[in-house]
Amino acid sequence: MPLHRMLWFATLLLLPSSAIAQTIENTATSVPRIFNTVKLKLQQGKQVVGGTVSSSDPDIYCTMAGAGFDFLWIEMQHSPLSYQEVARMIWACRGAPAMPFIRVPDATEGDIQKAVDIGALGIIIPMVENLEKVKAAIKFAKYPPLGARSQGGGQYGSLWGSDYRRNANDNIMIVA
């Protein structure tokens, strides 16, 4: 993977760690469960490698999810993939080592909330031209008090555990 691609993925725009630490301190004394292995590796200074998926075929997705990638970038900006197709692919390979990241069609509230509801742990936002777009994406992906994500339904709990809502803010990554 070219250096500029690795740097692009490593340039994750998250809330400051002090804000996360303060929220954790105020809500619980336990350490949050980090199930996003990409985030863990990056925190440890390790390299991560991803592959791109633009096919709706769950067999292709599952083959790639078990092929040694740390994450799969599901391409929704430049493909005809629907959220229903992507949800089916992620569900078909629950438990696979590659984390599901989705490049949403746009950084709208609806696109981002659908992506995290179907189980994406990384949201890649396209066409970033200003900081406000990144801040809005973080707001839509994170639960209060760090964001404004609603508590709708989704397959995320079945994928990531019954404590998903309590730990989602510490696991979801925004990539600009």
PDB file of C-alpha atoms in Angstrom:
ATOM      1  CA  MET A   1       0.000   0.000   0.000  1.00  0.00           C
ATOM      2  CA  PRO A   2       1.492   3.385  -0.951  1.00  0.00           C
ATOM      3  CA  LEU A   3       2.593   5.626   1.893  1.00  0.00           C
ATOM      4  CA  HIS A   4       0.036   8.320   1.049  1.00  0.00           C
ATOM      5  CA  ARG A   5      -2.755   5.709   1.399  1.00  0.00           C
ATOM      6  CA  MET A   6      -1.447   4.536   4.785  1.00  0.00           C
ATOM      7  CA  LEU A   7      -1.225   8.120   5.986  1.00  0.00           C
ATOM      8  CA  TRP A   8      -4.727   8.795   4.696  1.00  0.00           C
ATOM      9  CA  PHE A   9      -6.135   5.934   6.754  1.00  0.00           C
ATOM     10  CA  ALA A  10      -4.023   6.881   9.740  1.00  0.00           C
ATOM     11  CA  THR A  11      -5.389  10.428   9.650  1.00  0.00           C
ATOM     12  CA  LEU A  12      -8.451   9.555  11.673  1.00  0.00           C
ATOM     13  CA  LEU A  13     -10.449  12.458  12.909  1.00  0.00           C
ATOM     14  CA  LEU A  14     -11.774  11.505  16.305  1.00  0.00           C
ATOM     15  CA  LEU A  15     -12.808  13.571  19.235  1.00  0.00           C
ATOM     16  CA  PRO A  16      -9.917  14.572  21.473  1.00  0.00           C
ATOM     17  CA  SER A  17      -8.952  11.788  23.838  1.00  0.00           C
ATOM     18  CA  SER A  18      -9.509  14.150  26.774  1.00  0.00           C
ATOM     19  CA  ALA A  19     -13.207  14.442  25.869  1.00  0.00           C
ATOM     20  CA  ILE A  20     -13.539  10.669  25.630  1.00  0.00           C
ATOM     21  CA  ALA A  21     -11.654  10.186  28.899  1.00  0.00           C
ATOM     22  CA  GLN A  22     -13.866  12.720  30.683  1.00  0.00           C
ATOM     23  CA  THR A  23     -17.026  11.022  29.408  1.00  0.00           C
ATOM     24  CA  ILE A  24     -15.781   7.619  30.516  1.00  0.00           C
ATOM     25  CA  GLU A  25     -14.830   8.992  33.915  1.00  0.00           C
ATOM     26  CA  ASN A  26     -18.256  10.560  34.349  1.00  0.00           C
ATOM     27  CA  THR A  27     -20.238   7.484  33.270  1.00  0.00           C
ATOM     28  CA  ALA A  28     -18.198   4.546  34.585  1.00  0.00           C
ATOM     29  CA  THR A  29     -14.904   3.674  36.142  1.00  0.00           C
ATOM     30  CA  SER A  30     -14.364   0.631  33.927  1.00  0.00           C
ATOM     31  CA  VAL A  31     -12.279   0.640  30.780  1.00  0.00           C
ATOM     32  CA  PRO A  32     -14.415   0.489  27.613  1.00  0.00           C
ATOM     33  CA  ARG A  33     -14.277  -2.677  25.540  1.00  0.00           C
ATOM     34  CA  ILE A  34     -12.482  -2.018  22.253  1.00  0.00           C
ATOM     35  CA  PHE A  35     -13.623  -4.545  19.660  1.00  0.00           C
ATOM     36  CA  ASN A  36     -12.473  -2.550  16.620  1.00  0.00           C
ATOM     37  CA  THR A  37      -9.143  -4.263  15.942  1.00  0.00           C
ATOM     38  CA  VAL A  38      -8.148  -1.545  13.460  1.00  0.00           C
ATOM     39  CA  LYS A  39      -8.364   1.078  16.185  1.00  0.00           C
ATOM     40  CA  LEU A  40      -6.387  -1.133  18.574  1.00  0.00           C
ATOM     41  CA  LYS A  41      -3.602  -1.686  16.040  1.00  0.00           C
ATOM     42  CA  LEU A  42      -3.355   2.012  15.203  1.00  0.00           C
ATOM     43  CA  GLN A  43      -3.230   2.910  18.905  1.00  0.00           C
ATOM     44  CA  GLN A  44      -0.325   0.475  19.226  1.00  0.00           C
ATOM     45  CA  GLY A  45       1.474   2.150  16.316  1.00  0.00           C
ATOM     46  CA  LYS A  46       0.976  -0.824  14.006  1.00  0.00           C
ATOM     47  CA  GLN A  47       0.217  -0.701  10.301  1.00  0.00           C
ATOM     48  CA  VAL A  48      -3.221  -1.707   9.016  1.00  0.00           C
ATOM     49  CA  VAL A  49      -4.078  -2.968   5.549  1.00  0.00           C
ATOM     50  CA  GLY A  50      -7.465  -2.815   3.874  1.00  0.00           C
ATOM     51  CA  GLY A  51      -9.169  -3.996   0.746  1.00  0.00           C
ATOM     52  CA  THR A  52     -11.955  -2.415  -1.276  1.00  0.00           C
ATOM     53  CA  VAL A  53     -15.263  -4.145  -1.983  1.00  0.00           C
ATOM     54  CA  SER A  54     -17.705  -2.869  -4.585  1.00  0.00           C
ATOM     55  CA  SER A  55     -19.541  -6.130  -5.328  1.00  0.00           C
ATOM     56  CA  SER A  56     -22.792  -7.060  -3.588  1.00  0.00           C
ATOM     57  CA  ASP A  57     -21.836 -10.748  -3.550  1.00  0.00           C
ATOM     58  CA  PRO A  58     -21.566 -11.929   0.092  1.00  0.00           C
ATOM     59  CA  ASP A  59     -19.215 -14.736  -0.990  1.00  0.00           C
ATOM     60  CA  ILE A  60     -16.716 -12.223  -2.384  1.00  0.00           C
ATOM     61  CA  TYR A  61     -17.012 -10.120   0.759  1.00  0.00           C
ATOM     62  CA  CYS A  62     -16.514 -13.156   3.024  1.00  0.00           C
ATOM     63  CA  THR A  63     -13.516 -14.357   1.027  1.00  0.00           C
ATOM     64  CA  MET A  64     -11.886 -10.955   1.359  1.00  0.00           C
ATOM     65  CA  ALA A  65     -12.879 -10.651   5.051  1.00  0.00           C
ATOM     66  CA  GLY A  66     -10.878 -13.797   5.775  1.00  0.00           C
ATOM     67  CA  ALA A  67      -7.940 -13.071   3.451  1.00  0.00           C
ATOM     68  CA  GLY A  68      -5.756 -11.222   5.959  1.00  0.00           C
ATOM     69  CA  PHE A  69      -7.052  -7.671   5.617  1.00  0.00           C
ATOM     70  CA  ASP A  70      -7.515  -5.624   8.794  1.00  0.00           C
ATOM     71  CA  PHE A  71     -10.546  -3.867   7.326  1.00  0.00           C
ATOM     72  CA  LEU A  72     -12.668  -3.886   4.206  1.00  0.00           C
ATOM     73  CA  TRP A  73     -13.606  -0.580   2.642  1.00  0.00           C
ATOM     74  CA  ILE A  74     -17.113  -1.115   1.274  1.00  0.00           C
ATOM     75  CA  GLU A  75     -17.476   1.364  -1.563  1.00  0.00           C
ATOM     76  CA  MET A  76     -20.907   2.992  -1.588  1.00  0.00           C
ATOM     77  CA  GLN A  77     -19.946   6.374  -3.024  1.00  0.00           C
ATOM     78  CA  HIS A  78     -18.965   5.039  -6.454  1.00  0.00           C
ATOM     79  CA  SER A  79     -21.059   1.876  -6.644  1.00  0.00           C
ATOM     80  CA  PRO A  80     -24.740   0.992  -6.846  1.00  0.00           C
ATOM     81  CA  LEU A  81     -24.599  -0.885  -3.525  1.00  0.00           C
ATOM     82  CA  SER A  82     -27.636  -0.402  -1.272  1.00  0.00           C
ATOM     83  CA  TYR A  83     -27.606  -0.420   2.512  1.00  0.00           C
ATOM     84  CA  GLN A  84     -29.656  -3.621   2.434  1.00  0.00           C
ATOM     85  CA  GLU A  85     -26.996  -5.363   0.300  1.00  0.00           C
ATOM     86  CA  VAL A  86     -24.176  -4.101   2.509  1.00  0.00           C
ATOM     87  CA  ALA A  87     -26.032  -5.170   5.672  1.00  0.00           C
ATOM     88  CA  ARG A  88     -26.433  -8.659   4.183  1.00  0.00           C
ATOM     89  CA  MET A  89     -22.695  -8.857   3.388  1.00  0.00           C
ATOM     90  CA  ILE A  90     -21.623  -7.719   6.860  1.00  0.00           C
ATOM     91  CA  TRP A  91     -24.064 -10.142   8.501  1.00  0.00           C
ATOM     92  CA  ALA A  92     -22.915 -13.058   6.315  1.00  0.00           C
ATOM     93  CA  CYS A  93     -19.363 -12.613   7.623  1.00  0.00           C
ATOM     94  CA  ARG A  94     -19.991 -11.710  11.238  1.00  0.00           C
ATOM     95  CA  GLY A  95     -16.978 -12.754  13.247  1.00  0.00           C
ATOM     96  CA  ALA A  96     -14.561 -12.377  10.319  1.00  0.00           C
ATOM     97  CA  PRO A  97     -11.234 -10.742  11.191  1.00  0.00           C
ATOM     98  CA  ALA A  98     -11.604  -7.808   8.757  1.00  0.00           C
ATOM     99  CA  MET A  99     -13.507  -4.860  10.252  1.00  0.00           C
ATOM    100  CA  PRO A 100     -16.288  -3.374   8.073  1.00  0.00           C
ATOM    101  CA  PHE A 101     -15.626   0.205   6.981  1.00  0.00           C
ATOM    102  CA  ILE A 102     -18.061   1.953   4.636  1.00  0.00           C
ATOM    103  CA  ARG A 103     -17.354   4.877   2.354  1.00  0.00           C
ATOM    104  CA  VAL A 104     -20.783   6.442   2.492  1.00  0.00           C
ATOM    105  CA  PRO A 105     -22.299   8.173  -0.542  1.00  0.00           C
ATOM    106  CA  ASP A 106     -22.222  11.467   1.371  1.00  0.00           C
ATOM    107  CA  ALA A 107     -21.624  12.545   4.955  1.00  0.00           C
ATOM    108  CA  THR A 108     -25.316  13.073   5.665  1.00  0.00           C
ATOM    109  CA  GLU A 109     -26.993  12.116   8.895  1.00  0.00           C
ATOM    110  CA  GLY A 110     -29.044   9.423   7.142  1.00  0.00           C
ATOM    111  CA  ASP A 111     -26.090   7.845   5.342  1.00  0.00           C
ATOM    112  CA  ILE A 112     -23.877   7.767   8.416  1.00  0.00           C
ATOM    113  CA  GLN A 113     -26.539   6.481  10.794  1.00  0.00           C
ATOM    114  CA  LYS A 114     -27.563   3.714   8.379  1.00  0.00           C
ATOM    115  CA  ALA A 115     -23.928   2.681   7.997  1.00  0.00           C
ATOM    116  CA  VAL A 116     -23.288   2.408  11.744  1.00  0.00           C
ATOM    117  CA  ASP A 117     -26.679   0.746  12.329  1.00  0.00           C
ATOM    118  CA  ILE A 118     -25.755  -2.068   9.938  1.00  0.00           C
ATOM    119  CA  GLY A 119     -22.479  -2.598  11.774  1.00  0.00           C
ATOM    120  CA  ALA A 120     -19.781  -0.436  10.188  1.00  0.00           C
ATOM    121  CA  LEU A 121     -16.977   0.376  12.624  1.00  0.00           C
ATOM    122  CA  GLY A 122     -15.337   2.806  10.232  1.00  0.00           C
ATOM    123  CA  ILE A 123     -17.056   5.548   8.263  1.00  0.00           C
ATOM    124  CA  ILE A 124     -15.111   6.986   5.357  1.00  0.00           C
ATOM    125  CA  ILE A 125     -16.528  10.359   4.415  1.00  0.00           C
ATOM    126  CA  PRO A 126     -16.036  11.525   0.837  1.00  0.00           C
ATOM    127  CA  MET A 127     -15.367  14.932  -0.648  1.00  0.00           C
ATOM    128  CA  VAL A 128     -14.164  16.642   2.506  1.00  0.00           C
ATOM    129  CA  GLU A 129     -13.578  20.317   1.800  1.00  0.00           C
ATOM    130  CA  ASN A 130     -13.980  21.773   5.274  1.00  0.00           C
ATOM    131  CA  LEU A 131     -13.779  20.912   8.945  1.00  0.00           C
ATOM    132  CA  GLU A 132     -17.525  21.389   9.442  1.00  0.00           C
ATOM    133  CA  LYS A 133     -18.228  18.309   7.318  1.00  0.00           C
ATOM    134  CA  VAL A 134     -15.945  16.215   9.518  1.00  0.00           C
ATOM    135  CA  LYS A 135     -17.482  17.568  12.736  1.00  0.00           C
ATOM    136  CA  ALA A 136     -20.975  16.780  11.411  1.00  0.00           C
ATOM    137  CA  ALA A 137     -19.916  13.220  10.523  1.00  0.00           C
ATOM    138  CA  ILE A 138     -18.591  12.673  14.048  1.00  0.00           C
ATOM    139  CA  LYS A 139     -21.836  14.063  15.479  1.00  0.00           C
ATOM    140  CA  PHE A 140     -23.963  11.691  13.376  1.00  0.00           C
ATOM    141  CA  ALA A 141     -21.828   8.608  14.181  1.00  0.00           C
ATOM    142  CA  LYS A 142     -21.497   9.050  17.954  1.00  0.00           C
ATOM    143  CA  TYR A 143     -24.100   8.583  20.662  1.00  0.00           C
ATOM    144  CA  PRO A 144     -24.747  11.402  23.160  1.00  0.00           C
ATOM    145  CA  PRO A 145     -23.066  13.078  24.935  1.00  0.00           C
ATOM    146  CA  LEU A 146     -20.321  13.013  22.249  1.00  0.00           C
ATOM    147  CA  GLY A 147     -22.725  13.164  19.327  1.00  0.00           C
ATOM    148  CA  ALA A 148     -26.358  13.082  18.281  1.00  0.00           C
ATOM    149  CA  ARG A 149     -26.750   9.549  16.912  1.00  0.00           C
ATOM    150  CA  SER A 150     -30.246   8.277  17.535  1.00  0.00           C
ATOM    151  CA  GLN A 151     -30.927   4.971  19.265  1.00  0.00           C
ATOM    152  CA  GLY A 152     -32.607   3.269  16.326  1.00  0.00           C
ATOM    153  CA  GLY A 153     -32.575  -0.415  15.567  1.00  0.00           C
ATOM    154  CA  GLY A 154     -29.971  -2.257  13.627  1.00  0.00           C
ATOM    155  CA  GLN A 155     -27.905  -5.406  13.501  1.00  0.00           C
ATOM    156  CA  TYR A 156     -24.997  -3.791  15.361  1.00  0.00           C
ATOM    157  CA  GLY A 157     -25.862  -5.409  18.716  1.00  0.00           C
ATOM    158  CA  SER A 158     -25.960  -8.898  17.237  1.00  0.00           C
ATOM    159  CA  LEU A 159     -22.613  -8.262  15.547  1.00  0.00           C
ATOM    160  CA  TRP A 160     -20.678  -6.502  18.299  1.00  0.00           C
ATOM    161  CA  GLY A 161     -22.371  -7.552  21.549  1.00  0.00           C
ATOM    162  CA  SER A 162     -25.054  -6.459  23.978  1.00  0.00           C
ATOM    163  CA  ASP A 163     -22.765  -3.698  25.305  1.00  0.00           C
ATOM    164  CA  TYR A 164     -22.464  -2.131  21.827  1.00  0.00           C
ATOM    165  CA  ARG A 165     -24.250   1.138  22.674  1.00  0.00           C
ATOM    166  CA  ARG A 166     -22.140   1.637  25.785  1.00  0.00           C
ATOM    167  CA  ASN A 167     -18.890   1.111  23.805  1.00  0.00           C
ATOM    168  CA  ALA A 168     -19.751   2.301  20.292  1.00  0.00           C
ATOM    169  CA  ASN A 169     -18.278   5.786  20.720  1.00  0.00           C
ATOM    170  CA  ASP A 170     -14.917   4.243  21.607  1.00  0.00           C
ATOM    171  CA  ASN A 171     -14.946   1.906  18.595  1.00  0.00           C
ATOM    172  CA  ILE A 172     -16.389   3.836  15.651  1.00  0.00           C
ATOM    173  CA  MET A 173     -13.779   5.606  13.554  1.00  0.00           C
ATOM    174  CA  ILE A 174     -14.299   8.499  11.155  1.00  0.00           C
ATOM    175  CA  VAL A 175     -11.897   8.671   8.217  1.00  0.00           C
ATOM    176  CA  ALA A 176     -11.806  11.831   6.139  1.00  0.00           C
TER     177      ALA A 176
END
